[in-house]
Amino acid sequence: KAGVTQTPRYLIKTRGQQVTLSCSPISGHRSVSWYQQTPGQGLQFLFEYFSETQRNKGNFPGRFSGRQFSNSRSEMNVSTLELGDSALYLCASTLQPSTDTQYFGPGTRLTVL
Amino acid sequence: SQQGEEDPQALSIQEGENATMNCSYKTSINNLQWYRQNSGRGLVHLILIRSNEREKHSGRLRVTLDTSKKSSSLLITASRAADTASYFCATEGAGANSKLTFGKGITLSVRP
């Protein structure tokens, strides 16, 4: 089975722009979670989607949004980018919305200039 | 806010030695998991221990959980240079719609 894939792997944007990141879960997995990883804050939970519905949300401003499609692929969007949004964005998939074992993708490295 | 806090923040050992990493958490949990991350890449799940378990083994890994002290430890025996990575503990809170909360990680360096 193919693992979790994320595109793009690297992205450079400037302040004020918006960005969309994509995550394709492992085949058959219906739950996708997103995390932001920075050196200062570590891994912070963004949101979780299951069956196209947001099941859980972390403490991030409304500039961060996401969605999930009927094939379980997920996208997250960050609008009006700030320098502090520079981070590694990781998505993880599981079969069901339990947190037993999460399978992570390689991440998207976003740099905001 | 971080639920799990790992200790130490960094650990450097010689190949062949054992590495012990600790994690403490604040609230009741369903399970505690350990993940490894190599140099800014995705995380890899290592082992999960449920709140009603006290010890689990997987290959060279041994995890213990003490719910009365709200702490866990990960032991890697006979370490190898390839074990060099960051290690994270993550806790699933007890309750509906709980999410996985990660600590800030421990950087392990294994010297050949």
PDB file of C-alpha atoms in Angstrom:
ATOM      1  CA  LYS A   1       0.000   0.000   0.000  1.00  0.00           C
ATOM      2  CA  ALA A   2       1.242   3.469  -0.780  1.00  0.00           C
ATOM      3  CA  GLY A   3       1.848   5.676   2.222  1.00  0.00           C
ATOM      4  CA  VAL A   4       0.460   9.092   2.973  1.00  0.00           C
ATOM      5  CA  THR A   5       1.469  11.574   0.303  1.00  0.00           C
ATOM      6  CA  GLN A   6       1.647  15.332   0.612  1.00  0.00           C
ATOM      7  CA  THR A   7       2.052  17.907  -2.088  1.00  0.00           C
ATOM      8  CA  PRO A   8       3.896  20.074  -2.618  1.00  0.00           C
ATOM      9  CA  ARG A   9       6.917  19.084  -0.523  1.00  0.00           C
ATOM     10  CA  TYR A  10       8.354  22.597  -0.451  1.00  0.00           C
ATOM     11  CA  LEU A  11       6.725  25.964  -0.872  1.00  0.00           C
ATOM     12  CA  ILE A  12       7.927  29.545  -0.655  1.00  0.00           C
ATOM     13  CA  LYS A  13       5.377  32.313  -0.323  1.00  0.00           C
ATOM     14  CA  THR A  14       5.381  35.960   0.681  1.00  0.00           C
ATOM     15  CA  ARG A  15       3.413  37.613   3.456  1.00  0.00           C
ATOM     16  CA  GLY A  16      -0.209  38.232   2.610  1.00  0.00           C
ATOM     17  CA  GLN A  17      -0.463  35.446   0.074  1.00  0.00           C
ATOM     18  CA  GLN A  18      -2.518  32.330   0.565  1.00  0.00           C
ATOM     19  CA  VAL A  19      -1.515  28.701   0.192  1.00  0.00           C
ATOM     20  CA  THR A  20      -3.228  25.345  -0.272  1.00  0.00           C
ATOM     21  CA  LEU A  21      -1.603  22.100   0.802  1.00  0.00           C
ATOM     22  CA  SER A  22      -2.816  18.658  -0.188  1.00  0.00           C
ATOM     23  CA  CYS A  23      -2.787  15.309   1.575  1.00  0.00           C
ATOM     24  CA  SER A  24      -3.733  11.905   0.186  1.00  0.00           C
ATOM     25  CA  PRO A  25      -4.263   9.330   2.936  1.00  0.00           C
ATOM     26  CA  ILE A  26      -3.422   5.657   2.804  1.00  0.00           C
ATOM     27  CA  SER A  27      -5.981   3.807   0.688  1.00  0.00           C
ATOM     28  CA  GLY A  28      -8.963   2.901   2.874  1.00  0.00           C
ATOM     29  CA  HIS A  29      -8.152   5.433   5.576  1.00  0.00           C
ATOM     30  CA  ARG A  30     -11.005   7.832   6.126  1.00  0.00           C
ATOM     31  CA  SER A  31      -9.627  10.116   8.817  1.00  0.00           C
ATOM     32  CA  VAL A  32      -7.043  12.813   8.152  1.00  0.00           C
ATOM     33  CA  SER A  33      -5.401  15.052  10.744  1.00  0.00           C
ATOM     34  CA  TRP A  34      -3.177  18.062  10.147  1.00  0.00           C
ATOM     35  CA  TYR A  35      -0.344  19.328  12.344  1.00  0.00           C
ATOM     36  CA  GLN A  36       1.953  22.313  12.265  1.00  0.00           C
ATOM     37  CA  GLN A  37       5.515  21.748  13.438  1.00  0.00           C
ATOM     38  CA  THR A  38       7.839  24.603  14.372  1.00  0.00           C
ATOM     39  CA  PRO A  39      11.061  24.591  16.422  1.00  0.00           C
ATOM     40  CA  GLY A  40       9.513  26.798  19.086  1.00  0.00           C
ATOM     41  CA  GLN A  41       6.055  25.276  19.496  1.00  0.00           C
ATOM     42  CA  GLY A  42       6.677  21.695  18.459  1.00  0.00           C
ATOM     43  CA  LEU A  43       3.806  19.742  16.913  1.00  0.00           C
ATOM     44  CA  GLN A  44       0.513  21.565  17.158  1.00  0.00           C
ATOM     45  CA  PHE A  45      -2.776  19.972  16.149  1.00  0.00           C
ATOM     46  CA  LEU A  46      -4.663  21.913  13.486  1.00  0.00           C
ATOM     47  CA  PHE A  47      -7.762  19.860  12.662  1.00  0.00           C
ATOM     48  CA  GLU A  48      -9.104  16.413  11.912  1.00  0.00           C
ATOM     49  CA  TYR A  49     -11.505  15.390   9.175  1.00  0.00           C
ATOM     50  CA  PHE A  50     -13.566  12.250   8.874  1.00  0.00           C
ATOM     51  CA  SER A  51     -16.117  11.540   6.147  1.00  0.00           C
ATOM     52  CA  GLU A  52     -15.809  15.087   4.825  1.00  0.00           C
ATOM     53  CA  THR A  53     -16.660  16.598   8.222  1.00  0.00           C
ATOM     54  CA  GLN A  54     -14.379  18.437  10.583  1.00  0.00           C
ATOM     55  CA  ARG A  55     -14.347  16.340  13.723  1.00  0.00           C
ATOM     56  CA  ASN A  56     -11.885  18.267  15.835  1.00  0.00           C
ATOM     57  CA  LYS A  57     -10.093  21.588  15.711  1.00  0.00           C
ATOM     58  CA  GLY A  58      -7.005  23.000  17.406  1.00  0.00           C
ATOM     59  CA  ASN A  59      -6.386  26.535  18.621  1.00  0.00           C
ATOM     60  CA  PHE A  60      -5.464  28.235  15.386  1.00  0.00           C
ATOM     61  CA  PRO A  61      -6.915  31.429  13.904  1.00  0.00           C
ATOM     62  CA  GLY A  62      -9.596  31.310  11.242  1.00  0.00           C
ATOM     63  CA  ARG A  63      -6.953  31.927   8.569  1.00  0.00           C
ATOM     64  CA  PHE A  64      -6.318  28.198   8.796  1.00  0.00           C
ATOM     65  CA  SER A  65      -9.010  26.091   7.205  1.00  0.00           C
ATOM     66  CA  GLY A  66      -9.365  22.684   5.703  1.00  0.00           C
ATOM     67  CA  ARG A  67     -11.660  20.322   3.949  1.00  0.00           C
ATOM     68  CA  GLN A  68     -11.947  16.700   2.994  1.00  0.00           C
ATOM     69  CA  PHE A  69     -13.261  15.254  -0.226  1.00  0.00           C
ATOM     70  CA  SER A  70     -15.372  12.163  -0.818  1.00  0.00           C
ATOM     71  CA  ASN A  71     -12.242  10.157  -1.712  1.00  0.00           C
ATOM     72  CA  SER A  72     -10.787  11.108   1.734  1.00  0.00           C
ATOM     73  CA  ARG A  73      -8.138  13.380   0.254  1.00  0.00           C
ATOM     74  CA  SER A  74      -7.763  16.523   2.299  1.00  0.00           C
ATOM     75  CA  GLU A  75      -6.586  20.054   1.719  1.00  0.00           C
ATOM     76  CA  MET A  76      -5.674  22.764   4.124  1.00  0.00           C
ATOM     77  CA  ASN A  77      -5.597  26.426   3.287  1.00  0.00           C
ATOM     78  CA  VAL A  78      -3.830  29.296   4.992  1.00  0.00           C
ATOM     79  CA  SER A  79      -4.896  32.773   3.961  1.00  0.00           C
ATOM     80  CA  THR A  80      -3.090  36.069   4.538  1.00  0.00           C
ATOM     81  CA  LEU A  81       0.185  34.366   5.331  1.00  0.00           C
ATOM     82  CA  GLU A  82       2.359  35.658   8.159  1.00  0.00           C
ATOM     83  CA  LEU A  83       6.051  35.090   8.782  1.00  0.00           C
ATOM     84  CA  GLY A  84       5.137  32.919  11.769  1.00  0.00           C
ATOM     85  CA  ASP A  85       3.298  30.489   9.513  1.00  0.00           C
ATOM     86  CA  SER A  86       6.644  29.190   8.275  1.00  0.00           C
ATOM     87  CA  ALA A  87       6.626  25.582   9.405  1.00  0.00           C
ATOM     88  CA  LEU A  88       6.529  21.943   8.444  1.00  0.00           C
ATOM     89  CA  TYR A  89       2.916  20.951   7.885  1.00  0.00           C
ATOM     90  CA  LEU A  90       2.241  17.293   8.476  1.00  0.00           C
ATOM     91  CA  CYS A  91      -0.817  15.273   7.754  1.00  0.00           C
ATOM     92  CA  ALA A  92      -1.611  11.876   9.175  1.00  0.00           C
ATOM     93  CA  SER A  93      -4.247   9.316   8.339  1.00  0.00           C
ATOM     94  CA  THR A  94      -6.024   6.594  10.259  1.00  0.00           C
ATOM     95  CA  LEU A  95      -8.680   4.066   9.343  1.00  0.00           C
ATOM     96  CA  GLN A  96     -11.270   5.527  11.684  1.00  0.00           C
ATOM     97  CA  PRO A  97     -11.309   8.696  13.772  1.00  0.00           C
ATOM     98  CA  SER A  98      -9.512   7.124  16.648  1.00  0.00           C
ATOM     99  CA  THR A  99      -5.989   8.104  17.440  1.00  0.00           C
ATOM    100  CA  ASP A 100      -4.618   4.619  17.857  1.00  0.00           C
ATOM    101  CA  THR A 101      -1.868   4.822  15.279  1.00  0.00           C
ATOM    102  CA  GLN A 102      -1.426   7.729  12.959  1.00  0.00           C
ATOM    103  CA  TYR A 103       0.435   7.287   9.698  1.00  0.00           C
ATOM    104  CA  PHE A 104       2.249  10.457   8.753  1.00  0.00           C
ATOM    105  CA  GLY A 105       3.161  11.882   5.403  1.00  0.00           C
ATOM    106  CA  PRO A 106       6.583  13.443   4.722  1.00  0.00           C
ATOM    107  CA  GLY A 107       5.245  16.945   5.264  1.00  0.00           C
ATOM    108  CA  THR A 108       5.171  20.199   3.330  1.00  0.00           C
ATOM    109  CA  ARG A 109       7.853  22.706   4.249  1.00  0.00           C
ATOM    110  CA  LEU A 110       6.328  26.176   3.964  1.00  0.00           C
ATOM    111  CA  THR A 111       8.560  29.227   4.074  1.00  0.00           C
ATOM    112  CA  VAL A 112       6.951  32.654   4.271  1.00  0.00           C
ATOM    113  CA  LEU A 113       9.171  35.578   3.291  1.00  0.00           C
TER     114      LEU A 113
ATOM    115  CA  SER B   1      -0.655  23.636  24.910  1.00  0.00           C
ATOM    116  CA  GLN B   2       1.582  20.604  25.218  1.00  0.00           C
ATOM    117  CA  GLN B   3       0.163  17.662  27.139  1.00  0.00           C
ATOM    118  CA  GLY B   4       3.267  15.509  27.110  1.00  0.00           C
ATOM    119  CA  GLU B   5       6.648  16.814  28.163  1.00  0.00           C
ATOM    120  CA  GLU B   6       9.703  14.773  27.341  1.00  0.00           C
ATOM    121  CA  ASP B   7      12.861  14.604  29.375  1.00  0.00           C
ATOM    122  CA  PRO B   8      15.709  15.080  28.681  1.00  0.00           C
ATOM    123  CA  GLN B   9      15.482  17.482  25.753  1.00  0.00           C
ATOM    124  CA  ALA B  10      18.638  16.037  24.244  1.00  0.00           C
ATOM    125  CA  LEU B  11      20.546  12.830  24.792  1.00  0.00           C
ATOM    126  CA  SER B  12      23.901  11.729  23.383  1.00  0.00           C
ATOM    127  CA  ILE B  13      25.116   8.178  23.835  1.00  0.00           C
ATOM    128  CA  GLN B  14      27.595   5.718  22.378  1.00  0.00           C
ATOM    129  CA  GLU B  15      26.473   2.995  20.012  1.00  0.00           C
ATOM    130  CA  GLY B  16      25.588  -0.124  21.964  1.00  0.00           C
ATOM    131  CA  GLU B  17      24.434   1.756  25.054  1.00  0.00           C
ATOM    132  CA  ASN B  18      20.828   1.952  26.177  1.00  0.00           C
ATOM    133  CA  ALA B  19      18.812   5.151  25.782  1.00  0.00           C
ATOM    134  CA  THR B  20      16.070   6.054  28.232  1.00  0.00           C
ATOM    135  CA  MET B  21      13.615   8.840  27.489  1.00  0.00           C
ATOM    136  CA  ASN B  22      10.850  10.033  29.768  1.00  0.00           C
ATOM    137  CA  CYS B  23       7.495  11.640  29.187  1.00  0.00           C
ATOM    138  CA  SER B  24       5.168  13.248  31.712  1.00  0.00           C
ATOM    139  CA  TYR B  25       1.618  14.374  31.089  1.00  0.00           C
ATOM    140  CA  LYS B  26      -1.056  16.255  32.963  1.00  0.00           C
ATOM    141  CA  THR B  27      -4.524  14.820  32.383  1.00  0.00           C
ATOM    142  CA  SER B  28      -6.118  11.385  32.142  1.00  0.00           C
ATOM    143  CA  ILE B  29      -5.355   9.500  28.961  1.00  0.00           C
ATOM    144  CA  ASN B  30      -6.682   6.635  26.870  1.00  0.00           C
ATOM    145  CA  ASN B  31      -3.276   5.776  25.509  1.00  0.00           C
ATOM    146  CA  LEU B  32       0.250   7.068  25.107  1.00  0.00           C
ATOM    147  CA  GLN B  33       2.287   6.664  21.963  1.00  0.00           C
ATOM    148  CA  TRP B  34       5.898   7.167  20.975  1.00  0.00           C
ATOM    149  CA  TYR B  35       6.939   8.390  17.538  1.00  0.00           C
ATOM    150  CA  ARG B  36      10.291   8.912  15.855  1.00  0.00           C
ATOM    151  CA  GLN B  37      11.167  11.641  13.377  1.00  0.00           C
ATOM    152  CA  ASN B  38      14.269  11.714  11.250  1.00  0.00           C
ATOM    153  CA  SER B  39      15.580  15.175  10.425  1.00  0.00           C
ATOM    154  CA  GLY B  40      12.465  17.199   9.530  1.00  0.00           C
ATOM    155  CA  ARG B  41      10.585  14.377   7.875  1.00  0.00           C
ATOM    156  CA  GLY B  42       7.325  12.675   8.747  1.00  0.00           C
ATOM    157  CA  LEU B  43       6.805  10.892  12.034  1.00  0.00           C
ATOM    158  CA  VAL B  44       6.925   7.131  12.325  1.00  0.00           C
ATOM    159  CA  HIS B  45       4.825   5.357  14.939  1.00  0.00           C
ATOM    160  CA  LEU B  46       6.929   3.225  17.284  1.00  0.00           C
ATOM    161  CA  ILE B  47       4.692   1.847  19.996  1.00  0.00           C
ATOM    162  CA  LEU B  48       1.379   2.443  21.754  1.00  0.00           C
ATOM    163  CA  ILE B  49       0.552   1.647  25.356  1.00  0.00           C
ATOM    164  CA  ARG B  50      -2.989   1.820  26.679  1.00  0.00           C
ATOM    165  CA  SER B  51      -3.914   3.294  30.034  1.00  0.00           C
ATOM    166  CA  ASN B  52      -4.619  -0.148  31.494  1.00  0.00           C
ATOM    167  CA  GLU B  53      -1.208  -1.486  30.472  1.00  0.00           C
ATOM    168  CA  ARG B  54       2.020  -1.076  32.424  1.00  0.00           C
ATOM    169  CA  GLU B  55       4.680  -2.304  30.036  1.00  0.00           C
ATOM    170  CA  LYS B  56       5.054  -3.200  26.361  1.00  0.00           C
ATOM    171  CA  HIS B  57       7.888  -4.454  24.240  1.00  0.00           C
ATOM    172  CA  SER B  58       8.579  -4.200  20.543  1.00  0.00           C
ATOM    173  CA  GLY B  59      11.955  -5.411  19.332  1.00  0.00           C
ATOM    174  CA  ARG B  60      14.590  -3.262  21.063  1.00  0.00           C
ATOM    175  CA  LEU B  61      11.934  -0.938  22.463  1.00  0.00           C
ATOM    176  CA  ARG B  62      10.419  -1.143  25.906  1.00  0.00           C
ATOM    177  CA  VAL B  63       7.751   1.271  27.069  1.00  0.00           C
ATOM    178  CA  THR B  64       6.408   1.621  30.574  1.00  0.00           C
ATOM    179  CA  LEU B  65       3.436   3.608  31.771  1.00  0.00           C
ATOM    180  CA  ASP B  66       2.708   4.737  35.310  1.00  0.00           C
ATOM    181  CA  THR B  67      -0.718   6.359  35.353  1.00  0.00           C
ATOM    182  CA  SER B  68      -0.465   7.226  39.057  1.00  0.00           C
ATOM    183  CA  LYS B  69       2.586   9.367  38.294  1.00  0.00           C
ATOM    184  CA  LYS B  70       1.319  10.352  34.854  1.00  0.00           C
ATOM    185  CA  SER B  71       4.580   9.350  33.279  1.00  0.00           C
ATOM    186  CA  SER B  72       6.016   7.008  30.682  1.00  0.00           C
ATOM    187  CA  SER B  73       9.468   5.944  29.673  1.00  0.00           C
ATOM    188  CA  LEU B  74      10.875   4.643  26.406  1.00  0.00           C
ATOM    189  CA  LEU B  75      13.939   2.439  26.557  1.00  0.00           C
ATOM    190  CA  ILE B  76      15.927   1.675  23.425  1.00  0.00           C
ATOM    191  CA  THR B  77      18.374  -1.124  24.081  1.00  0.00           C
ATOM    192  CA  ALA B  78      21.673  -1.686  22.259  1.00  0.00           C
ATOM    193  CA  SER B  79      21.356   1.583  20.375  1.00  0.00           C
ATOM    194  CA  ARG B  80      22.586   2.000  16.830  1.00  0.00           C
ATOM    195  CA  ALA B  81      23.693   5.048  14.866  1.00  0.00           C
ATOM    196  CA  ALA B  82      20.474   4.659  12.844  1.00  0.00           C
ATOM    197  CA  ASP B  83      18.477   5.379  16.024  1.00  0.00           C
ATOM    198  CA  THR B  84      19.656   8.992  15.823  1.00  0.00           C
ATOM    199  CA  ALA B  85      16.424  10.964  15.527  1.00  0.00           C
ATOM    200  CA  SER B  86      13.900  13.014  17.477  1.00  0.00           C
ATOM    201  CA  TYR B  87      11.487  11.069  19.649  1.00  0.00           C
ATOM    202  CA  PHE B  88       8.044  12.318  20.627  1.00  0.00           C
ATOM    203  CA  CYS B  89       5.515  11.088  23.090  1.00  0.00           C
ATOM    204  CA  ALA B  90       1.882  11.721  22.267  1.00  0.00           C
ATOM    205  CA  THR B  91      -1.146  11.286  24.464  1.00  0.00           C
ATOM    206  CA  GLU B  92      -4.747  10.669  23.562  1.00  0.00           C
ATOM    207  CA  GLY B  93      -6.903  12.320  26.184  1.00  0.00           C
ATOM    208  CA  ALA B  94      -9.663  10.402  27.896  1.00  0.00           C
ATOM    209  CA  GLY B  95     -12.992  11.601  26.579  1.00  0.00           C
ATOM    210  CA  ALA B  96     -15.067  11.922  23.477  1.00  0.00           C
ATOM    211  CA  ASN B  97     -13.550  13.481  20.372  1.00  0.00           C
ATOM    212  CA  SER B  98     -10.129  13.492  21.948  1.00  0.00           C
ATOM    213  CA  LYS B  99      -7.113  14.305  19.845  1.00  0.00           C
ATOM    214  CA  LEU B 100      -3.495  13.293  19.940  1.00  0.00           C
ATOM    215  CA  THR B 101      -1.282  15.836  21.724  1.00  0.00           C
ATOM    216  CA  PHE B 102       2.464  15.749  21.197  1.00  0.00           C
ATOM    217  CA  GLY B 103       5.351  16.795  23.383  1.00  0.00           C
ATOM    218  CA  LYS B 104       8.214  18.881  22.042  1.00  0.00           C
ATOM    219  CA  GLY B 105      10.460  15.906  21.535  1.00  0.00           C
ATOM    220  CA  ILE B 106      13.831  14.524  22.567  1.00  0.00           C
ATOM    221  CA  THR B 107      16.826  14.686  20.267  1.00  0.00           C
ATOM    222  CA  LEU B 108      18.781  11.454  20.475  1.00  0.00           C
ATOM    223  CA  SER B 109      22.290  11.257  19.039  1.00  0.00           C
ATOM    224  CA  VAL B 110      23.973   7.882  18.888  1.00  0.00           C
ATOM    225  CA  ARG B 111      27.701   8.141  18.281  1.00  0.00           C
ATOM    226  CA  PRO B 112      29.270   5.341  16.226  1.00  0.00           C
TER     227      PRO B 112
END
